Coordinates of C-alpha atoms in Angstrom, one line a residue:
X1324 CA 14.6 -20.2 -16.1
X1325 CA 11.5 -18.9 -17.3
X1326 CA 9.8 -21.2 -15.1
X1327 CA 11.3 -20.0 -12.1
X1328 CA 10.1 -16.4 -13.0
X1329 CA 6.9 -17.3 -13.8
X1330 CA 6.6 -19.4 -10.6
X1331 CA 7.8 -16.4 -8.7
X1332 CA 5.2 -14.1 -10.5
X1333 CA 2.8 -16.4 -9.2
X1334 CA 3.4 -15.6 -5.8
X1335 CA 2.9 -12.1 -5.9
X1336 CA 0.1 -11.9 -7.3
X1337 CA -1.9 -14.9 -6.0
X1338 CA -3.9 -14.0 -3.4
X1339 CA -3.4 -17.0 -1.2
X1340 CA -0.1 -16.1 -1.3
X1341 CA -0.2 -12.5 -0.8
X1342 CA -2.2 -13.3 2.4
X1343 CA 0.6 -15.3 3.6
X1344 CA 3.4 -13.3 3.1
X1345 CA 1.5 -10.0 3.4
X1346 CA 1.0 -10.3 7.2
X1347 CA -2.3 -12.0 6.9
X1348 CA -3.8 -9.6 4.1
X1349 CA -6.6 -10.0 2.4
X1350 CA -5.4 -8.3 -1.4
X1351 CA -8.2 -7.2 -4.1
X1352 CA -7.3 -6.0 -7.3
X1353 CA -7.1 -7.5 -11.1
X1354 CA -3.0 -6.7 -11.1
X1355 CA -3.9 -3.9 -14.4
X1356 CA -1.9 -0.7 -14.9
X1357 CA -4.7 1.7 -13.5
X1358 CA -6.7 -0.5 -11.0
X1359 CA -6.9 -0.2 -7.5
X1360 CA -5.3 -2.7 -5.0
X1361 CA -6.4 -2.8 -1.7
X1362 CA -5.1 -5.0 1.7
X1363 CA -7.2 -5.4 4.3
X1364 CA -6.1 -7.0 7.7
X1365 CA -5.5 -7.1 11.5
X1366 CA -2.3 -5.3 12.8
X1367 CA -2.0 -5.8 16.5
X1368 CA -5.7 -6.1 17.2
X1369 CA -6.4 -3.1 14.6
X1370 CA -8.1 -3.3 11.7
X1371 CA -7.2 -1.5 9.0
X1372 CA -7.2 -1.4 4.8
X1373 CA -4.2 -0.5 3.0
X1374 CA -4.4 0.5 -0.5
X1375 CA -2.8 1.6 -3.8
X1376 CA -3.0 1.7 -7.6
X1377 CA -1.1 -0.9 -9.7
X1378 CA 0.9 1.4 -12.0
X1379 CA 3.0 -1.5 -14.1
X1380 CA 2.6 -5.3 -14.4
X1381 CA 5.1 -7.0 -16.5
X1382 CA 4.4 -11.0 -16.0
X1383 CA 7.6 -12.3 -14.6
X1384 CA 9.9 -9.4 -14.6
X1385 CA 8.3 -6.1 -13.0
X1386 CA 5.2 -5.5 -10.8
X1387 CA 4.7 -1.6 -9.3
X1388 CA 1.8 0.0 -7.1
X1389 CA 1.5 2.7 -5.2
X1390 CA 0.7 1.7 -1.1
X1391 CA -0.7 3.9 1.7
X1392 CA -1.2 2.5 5.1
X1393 CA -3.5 4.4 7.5
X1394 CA -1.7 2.8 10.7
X1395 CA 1.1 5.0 9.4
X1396 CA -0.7 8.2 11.2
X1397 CA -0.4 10.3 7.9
X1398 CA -3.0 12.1 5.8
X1399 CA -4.3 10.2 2.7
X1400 CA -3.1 12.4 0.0
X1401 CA -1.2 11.4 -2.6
X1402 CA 2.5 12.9 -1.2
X1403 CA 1.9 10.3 1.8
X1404 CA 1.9 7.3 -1.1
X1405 CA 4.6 4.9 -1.7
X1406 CA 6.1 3.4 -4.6
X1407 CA 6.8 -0.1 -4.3
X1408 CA 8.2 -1.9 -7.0
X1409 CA 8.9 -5.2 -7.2
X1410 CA 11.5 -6.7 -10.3
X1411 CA 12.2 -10.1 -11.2
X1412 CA 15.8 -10.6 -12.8
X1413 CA 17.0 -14.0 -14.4
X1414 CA 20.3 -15.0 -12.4
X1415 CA 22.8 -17.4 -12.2
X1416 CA 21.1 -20.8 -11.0
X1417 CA 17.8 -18.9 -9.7
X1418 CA 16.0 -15.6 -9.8
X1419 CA 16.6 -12.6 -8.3
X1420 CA 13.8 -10.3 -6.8
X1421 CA 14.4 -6.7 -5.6
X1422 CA 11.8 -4.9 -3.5
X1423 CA 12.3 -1.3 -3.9
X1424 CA 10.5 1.6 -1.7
X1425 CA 10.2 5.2 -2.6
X1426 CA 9.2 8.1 -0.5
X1427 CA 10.3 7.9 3.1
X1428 CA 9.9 10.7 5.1
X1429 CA 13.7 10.2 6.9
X1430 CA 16.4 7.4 7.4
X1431 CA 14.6 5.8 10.5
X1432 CA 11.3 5.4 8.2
X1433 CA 13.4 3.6 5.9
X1434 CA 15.2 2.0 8.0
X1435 CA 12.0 0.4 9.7
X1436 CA 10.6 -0.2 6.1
X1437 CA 13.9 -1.9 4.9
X1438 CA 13.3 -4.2 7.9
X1439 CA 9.7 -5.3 7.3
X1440 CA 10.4 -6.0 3.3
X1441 CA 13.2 -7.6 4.0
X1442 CA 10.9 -10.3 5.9
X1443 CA 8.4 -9.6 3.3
X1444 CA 10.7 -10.8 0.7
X1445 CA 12.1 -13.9 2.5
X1446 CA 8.8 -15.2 3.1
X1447 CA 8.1 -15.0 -0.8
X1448 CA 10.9 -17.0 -1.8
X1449 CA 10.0 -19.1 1.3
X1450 CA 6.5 -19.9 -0.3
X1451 CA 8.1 -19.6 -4.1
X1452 CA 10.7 -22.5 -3.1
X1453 CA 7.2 -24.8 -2.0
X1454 CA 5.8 -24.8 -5.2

């Protein structure tokens, strides 16, 4: 099982992969507590660089970073952050991975953020199930 977690950890932090399933991102960062992180892209003929801090990395069981996205409209101060957290949990025949967002400003935001994850996280086990 370890194998699977490990491969799984893999994907999130490679940044081949994190292109792929991040819409086409390209991700900078070392993955330490305390260093920046930083996605740069295209979004419907916009450019635009996302970025965070990585707050936690656990190797194969728990990976969290704060995220701000400038397409969102919103003022780049810290109460406009997320907290994403991703967790890696052994689980019977596989490996479960939760994708957790904090912060969201009413149901709808959520809502729309549930959505995109949601693809977010299918296309990781998409790419995790390749390897």
């Amino acid at each position: 099982m370890r194998r699977r977690l490990s491969g799984l950890w893999a994907v999130l932090t490679d940044p081949a992969a994190v292109k792929e399933f991040m819409f086409g991102a390209d991700v900078r960062t070392d993955w330490l507590p305390g260093s920046s992180i930083t996605w740069r892209g295209e979004w419907e003929g916009k450019e635009y660089a996302d970025r965070g801090e990585i707050l936690e990395a656990e190797p194969g069981s728990r990976l969290v970073m704060t995220h701000f996205s400038p397409l969102g409209g919103q003022e780049d101060v810290p109460e406009n952050y997320h907290t994403l957290t991703w967790t890696l949990e052994e689980s019977a025949g596989g490996t479960k991975l939760t994708l957790s967002q904090d912060n969201n400003a009413s149901a709808e935001e959520a809502e729309h953020s549930k959505g995109m994850w949601d693809n977010l996280v299918a296309s990781v086990k998409e790419i995790a199930e390749r390897e």
